[in-house]
Short mmCIF file of C-alpha atoms in Angstrom, two decimals:
data_model
loop_
_atom_site.label_atom_id
_atom_site.label_comp_id
_atom_site.label_asym_id
_atom_site.label_seq_id
_atom_site.Cartn_x
_atom_site.Cartn_y
_atom_site.Cartn_z
CA UNK Z 1 120.02 141.88 -2.47
CA UNK Z 2 122.64 144.56 -1.81
CA UNK Z 3 124.90 146.03 0.84
CA UNK Z 4 127.88 148.32 1.29
CA UNK Z 5 131.28 146.91 2.26
CA UNK Z 6 133.30 149.65 3.94
CA UNK Z 7 131.15 152.10 1.98
CA UNK Z 8 131.41 150.36 -1.41
CA UNK Z 9 128.11 149.06 -2.81
CA UNK Z 10 127.76 145.40 -3.80
CA UNK Z 11 124.56 144.59 -5.69
CA UNK Z 12 123.79 140.85 -5.87
CA UNK Z 13 121.50 140.04 -8.82
CA UNK Z 14 121.11 136.42 -7.69
CA UNK Z 15 119.48 135.87 -4.29
CA UNK Z 16 117.56 133.09 -2.58
CA UNK Z 17 115.96 132.36 0.79
CA UNK Z 18 115.10 129.00 2.34
CA UNK Z 19 113.74 127.77 5.66
CA UNK Z 20 114.69 124.49 7.33
CA UNK Z 21 113.13 122.69 10.28
CA UNK Z 22 115.91 121.67 12.67
CA UNK Z 23 114.38 120.01 15.70
CA UNK Z 24 111.86 122.38 17.26
CA UNK Z 25 113.33 125.45 15.55
CA UNK Z 26 113.04 126.89 12.06
CA UNK Z 27 116.26 128.12 10.43
CA UNK Z 28 116.22 130.77 7.71
CA UNK Z 29 119.12 131.11 5.27
CA UNK Z 30 119.42 134.01 2.83
CA UNK Z 31 122.14 134.04 0.16
CA UNK Z 32 122.99 136.70 -2.42
CA UNK Z 33 125.72 136.51 -5.07
CA UNK Z 34 127.42 138.56 -7.71
CA UNK Z 35 129.93 136.30 -9.38
CA UNK Z 36 132.05 134.83 -6.57
CA UNK Z 37 131.22 137.61 -4.09
CA UNK Z 38 128.14 137.88 -1.92
CA UNK Z 39 126.37 137.69 1.43
CA UNK Z 40 125.05 134.82 3.54
CA UNK Z 41 122.65 135.38 6.44
CA UNK Z 42 121.38 132.72 8.87
CA UNK Z 43 118.68 133.09 11.52
CA UNK Z 44 118.67 129.99 13.71
CA UNK Z 45 115.29 130.46 15.44
CA UNK Z 46 113.22 132.20 12.79
CA UNK Z 47 109.81 133.41 13.92
CA UNK Z 48 108.87 135.79 11.12
CA UNK Z 49 108.94 139.59 11.13
CA UNK Z 50 111.35 141.08 13.66
CA UNK Z 51 114.96 142.02 14.40
CA UNK Z 52 117.49 139.27 15.08
CA UNK Z 53 120.87 140.03 16.70
CA UNK Z 54 123.98 138.26 15.44
CA UNK Z 55 125.05 137.86 19.07
CA UNK Z 56 122.02 135.63 19.74
CA UNK Z 57 123.45 132.69 17.81
CA UNK Z 58 122.72 133.93 14.30
CA UNK Z 59 125.28 134.40 11.52
CA UNK Z 60 126.23 136.81 8.76
CA UNK Z 61 129.05 136.39 6.24
CA UNK Z 62 130.49 138.52 3.47
CA UNK Z 63 132.39 136.52 0.85
CA UNK Z 64 134.94 138.63 -1.01
CA UNK Z 65 135.88 136.01 -3.61
CA UNK Z 66 135.58 132.29 -4.28
CA UNK Z 67 137.59 130.78 -1.43
CA UNK Z 68 135.43 130.46 1.71
CA UNK Z 69 138.37 129.64 3.98
CA UNK Z 70 140.37 132.80 3.17
CA UNK Z 71 137.94 135.28 1.61
CA UNK Z 72 135.13 135.11 4.19
CA UNK Z 73 134.33 137.79 6.75
CA UNK Z 74 132.04 136.42 9.46
CA UNK Z 75 130.13 138.30 12.13
CA UNK Z 76 129.84 136.59 15.50
CA UNK Z 77 128.78 139.41 17.82
CA UNK Z 78 128.18 142.73 16.04
CA UNK Z 79 125.22 143.11 13.71
CA UNK Z 80 121.52 142.61 13.11
CA UNK Z 81 119.21 141.04 10.54
CA UNK Z 82 115.75 142.59 10.34
CA UNK Z 83 112.84 140.90 8.58
CA UNK Z 84 110.39 143.63 7.59
CA UNK Z 85 107.84 141.43 5.81
CA UNK Z 86 107.35 137.70 5.33
CA UNK Z 87 104.71 135.80 3.38
CA UNK Z 88 105.40 132.05 3.30
CA UNK Z 89 106.10 130.75 -0.22
CA UNK Z 90 105.58 134.28 -1.58
CA UNK Z 91 108.04 137.02 -0.54
CA UNK Z 92 110.52 138.05 2.15
CA UNK Z 93 112.05 141.51 2.63
CA UNK Z 94 114.45 142.96 5.14
CA UNK Z 95 117.67 144.74 6.03
CA UNK Z 96 121.01 143.81 7.59
CA UNK Z 97 124.25 145.24 8.93
CA UNK Z 98 127.25 143.64 10.59
CA UNK Z 99 130.99 143.72 11.21
CA UNK Z 100 132.80 140.66 9.92
CA UNK Z 101 136.29 139.35 10.66
CA UNK Z 102 138.36 137.39 8.17
CA UNK Z 103 138.32 133.68 8.98
CA UNK Z 104 142.05 133.38 8.27
CA UNK Z 105 143.25 136.58 9.97
CA UNK Z 106 142.35 139.71 11.90
CA UNK Z 107 141.18 142.00 9.08
CA UNK Z 108 137.60 143.26 9.43
CA UNK Z 109 134.98 144.70 7.09
CA UNK Z 110 131.89 146.71 7.99
CA UNK Z 111 128.68 145.92 6.12
CA UNK Z 112 126.03 148.67 6.09
CA UNK Z 113 122.76 149.49 4.31
CA UNK Z 114 122.12 145.82 3.54
CA UNK Z 115 118.71 145.06 2.07
CA UNK Z 116 116.89 142.25 0.30
CA UNK Z 117 113.58 141.52 -1.39
CA UNK Z 118 113.39 137.88 -2.43
CA UNK Z 119 110.64 135.83 -4.02
CA UNK Z 120 109.97 132.54 -2.23
CA UNK Z 121 108.15 131.00 -5.18
CA UNK Z 122 110.23 127.97 -6.30
CA UNK Z 123 111.84 128.29 -9.73
CA UNK Z 124 112.40 125.10 -11.70
CA UNK Z 125 115.80 124.84 -13.38
CA UNK Z 126 116.33 122.59 -16.41
CA UNK Z 127 118.24 119.36 -15.91
CA UNK Z 128 121.11 118.54 -18.22
CA UNK Z 129 122.73 115.40 -19.57
CA UNK Z 130 125.47 116.94 -21.63
CA UNK Z 131 129.03 116.25 -22.66
CA UNK Z 132 130.19 118.63 -19.91
CA UNK Z 133 129.29 116.15 -17.16
CA UNK Z 134 132.43 115.29 -15.19
CA UNK Z 135 130.87 113.74 -12.07
CA UNK Z 136 128.55 110.75 -12.29
CA UNK Z 137 126.68 108.93 -9.56
CA UNK Z 138 123.67 106.78 -8.72
CA UNK Z 139 121.16 108.14 -6.21
CA UNK Z 140 118.91 105.35 -4.95
CA UNK Z 141 119.94 103.42 -8.05
CA UNK Z 142 119.15 106.18 -10.56
CA UNK Z 143 122.12 107.42 -12.61
CA UNK Z 144 122.65 111.21 -12.68
CA UNK Z 145 125.41 113.25 -14.33
CA UNK Z 146 126.74 116.55 -12.96
CA UNK Z 147 129.13 119.29 -14.00
CA UNK Z 148 131.47 120.70 -11.38
CA UNK Z 149 134.93 121.60 -10.16
CA UNK Z 150 137.25 121.02 -7.21
CA UNK Z 151 139.03 123.67 -5.12
CA UNK Z 152 141.97 122.98 -2.81
CA UNK Z 153 143.20 125.65 -0.39
CA UNK Z 154 145.70 125.87 2.45
CA UNK Z 155 144.54 127.91 5.43
CA UNK Z 156 146.67 128.76 8.47
CA UNK Z 157 145.75 126.66 11.53
CA UNK Z 158 143.05 124.76 9.60
CA UNK Z 159 145.48 123.27 7.05
CA UNK Z 160 144.56 121.90 3.63
CA UNK Z 161 140.94 121.54 2.60
CA UNK Z 162 139.24 120.25 -0.53
CA UNK Z 163 135.80 121.30 -1.79
CA UNK Z 164 133.86 119.75 -4.67
CA UNK Z 165 130.62 121.23 -6.02
CA UNK Z 166 128.76 119.71 -8.98
CA UNK Z 167 125.43 120.85 -10.46
CA UNK Z 168 122.64 119.48 -12.63
CA UNK Z 169 119.62 121.79 -12.76
CA UNK Z 170 118.33 122.05 -9.19
CA UNK Z 171 120.35 119.04 -8.08
CA UNK Z 172 123.70 119.38 -6.30
CA UNK Z 173 126.49 117.10 -5.09
CA UNK Z 174 128.82 118.59 -2.48
CA UNK Z 175 131.93 116.91 -1.08
CA UNK Z 176 134.29 118.48 1.44
CA UNK Z 177 137.48 117.18 3.06
CA UNK Z 178 139.34 118.82 5.95
CA UNK Z 179 142.97 117.88 6.46
CA UNK Z 180 143.26 117.01 2.78
CA UNK Z 181 146.51 115.14 1.99
CA UNK Z 182 146.07 114.18 -1.66
CA UNK Z 183 145.62 110.63 -2.92
CA UNK Z 184 143.96 108.41 -0.35
CA UNK Z 185 140.67 107.37 1.24
CA UNK Z 186 138.71 109.76 3.45
CA UNK Z 187 135.94 108.57 5.77
CA UNK Z 188 132.69 110.52 6.12
CA UNK Z 189 131.79 112.24 8.37
CA UNK Z 190 135.11 111.94 10.26
CA UNK Z 191 137.28 113.52 7.55
CA UNK Z 192 134.67 115.63 5.81
CA UNK Z 193 131.12 115.82 4.48
CA UNK Z 194 129.03 114.60 1.59
CA UNK Z 195 125.70 116.12 0.61
CA UNK Z 196 123.04 115.64 -2.05
CA UNK Z 197 120.36 118.21 -2.88
CA UNK Z 198 117.52 116.88 -5.00
CA UNK Z 199 116.03 120.39 -5.34
CA UNK Z 200 116.13 123.81 -3.69
CA UNK Z 201 113.20 123.26 -1.32
CA UNK Z 202 113.66 123.20 2.48
CA UNK Z 203 113.16 119.42 2.55
CA UNK Z 204 115.36 118.63 -0.44
CA UNK Z 205 118.81 118.38 1.21
CA UNK Z 206 120.54 115.26 2.54
CA UNK Z 207 123.83 115.15 4.53
CA UNK Z 208 126.05 112.09 4.89
CA UNK Z 209 126.00 109.98 8.05
CA UNK Z 210 128.58 107.54 6.67
CA UNK Z 211 130.56 106.94 3.50
CA UNK Z 212 133.93 107.44 1.82
CA UNK Z 213 135.65 109.68 -0.70
CA UNK Z 214 138.64 108.14 -2.45
CA UNK Z 215 141.08 110.38 -4.33
CA UNK Z 216 142.84 108.26 -6.95
CA UNK Z 217 144.78 110.92 -8.86
CA UNK Z 218 145.78 114.59 -8.59
CA UNK Z 219 147.87 115.56 -11.61
CA UNK Z 220 148.04 118.26 -14.28
CA UNK Z 221 145.25 120.32 -12.77
CA UNK Z 222 142.80 117.40 -12.65
CA UNK Z 223 141.33 115.54 -9.68
CA UNK Z 224 140.01 112.00 -10.06
CA UNK Z 225 138.28 109.76 -7.59
CA UNK Z 226 135.25 107.85 -6.38
CA UNK Z 227 132.73 108.28 -3.57
CA UNK Z 228 129.68 106.82 -1.88
CA UNK Z 229 127.59 107.73 1.14
CA UNK Z 230 124.25 107.35 2.85
CA UNK Z 231 122.52 110.59 3.81
CA UNK Z 232 119.40 111.26 5.90
CA UNK Z 233 117.26 114.32 5.24
CA UNK Z 234 118.62 117.50 6.86
CA UNK Z 235 115.10 118.17 8.12
CA UNK Z 236 115.09 115.92 11.17
CA UNK Z 237 111.29 115.74 11.15
CA UNK Z 238 111.36 113.94 7.79
CA UNK Z 239 112.44 110.32 8.14
CA UNK Z 240 113.84 109.86 4.65
CA UNK Z 241 117.34 109.16 3.35
CA UNK Z 242 119.17 108.66 0.07
CA UNK Z 243 121.88 106.16 -0.84
CA UNK Z 244 124.59 107.56 -3.11
CA UNK Z 245 126.64 104.89 -4.90
CA UNK Z 246 129.09 104.40 -7.77
CA UNK Z 247 130.18 108.04 -7.64
CA UNK Z 248 133.07 108.92 -9.96
CA UNK Z 249 134.64 112.24 -10.90
CA UNK Z 250 137.31 113.69 -13.18
CA UNK Z 251 137.28 117.39 -12.33
CA UNK Z 252 139.33 120.51 -13.01
CA UNK Z 253 141.25 121.35 -9.82
CA UNK Z 254 141.83 124.94 -8.76
CA UNK Z 255 144.30 125.68 -5.97
CA UNK Z 256 144.07 128.76 -3.78
#
């Protein structure tokens, strides 16, 4: 996946595409990364080959660096995503262009000559149970260890936010808190979100409908706490859910 940002080429060696069934519609998400930079494209009523306008409720984002709240340039009206070929569970190709505005200001960037060719064949990633695990949890009673980090940023108007991402093979734990104020208890989904991804398939993601995140310590560049939540499948046609309990973390904390 690649594209030019104000004429400067960004080639993303890591790219993925997934479809999700949300009600009667199919949503397509395409992500490409090079380090902390990359592109994210979303088509909210995906019907295969064709051209989709950003102005029709779709989305395109260019991420300059690793802080989504300050380094993101999102298109809301100007741009298109074109799917030139699509073979389910095999391959998707296409092009894109858009004009994105910084989420924390008025600066804009123009994305041109965007293109992608992405395999849709699932790739299995190895699971780990190593000494690097710094987030531990039980999912439906099964203990799993993850390795991750926490990022806290202050954004004008939005205020403080906290993001936690932890990984084990294809599995992910994501916690996010808006209006973050340090040590304390935050209620999901009122104060933020919790998510568990058992794999990278369209039906493998679960988002919290209730739960809590408790921050017990924020000192010396470390963040400690506990969490729990119940999460139904993000695919509303699948009536499954997971229960996440006994979550604990002791993570490096990066402030932006």
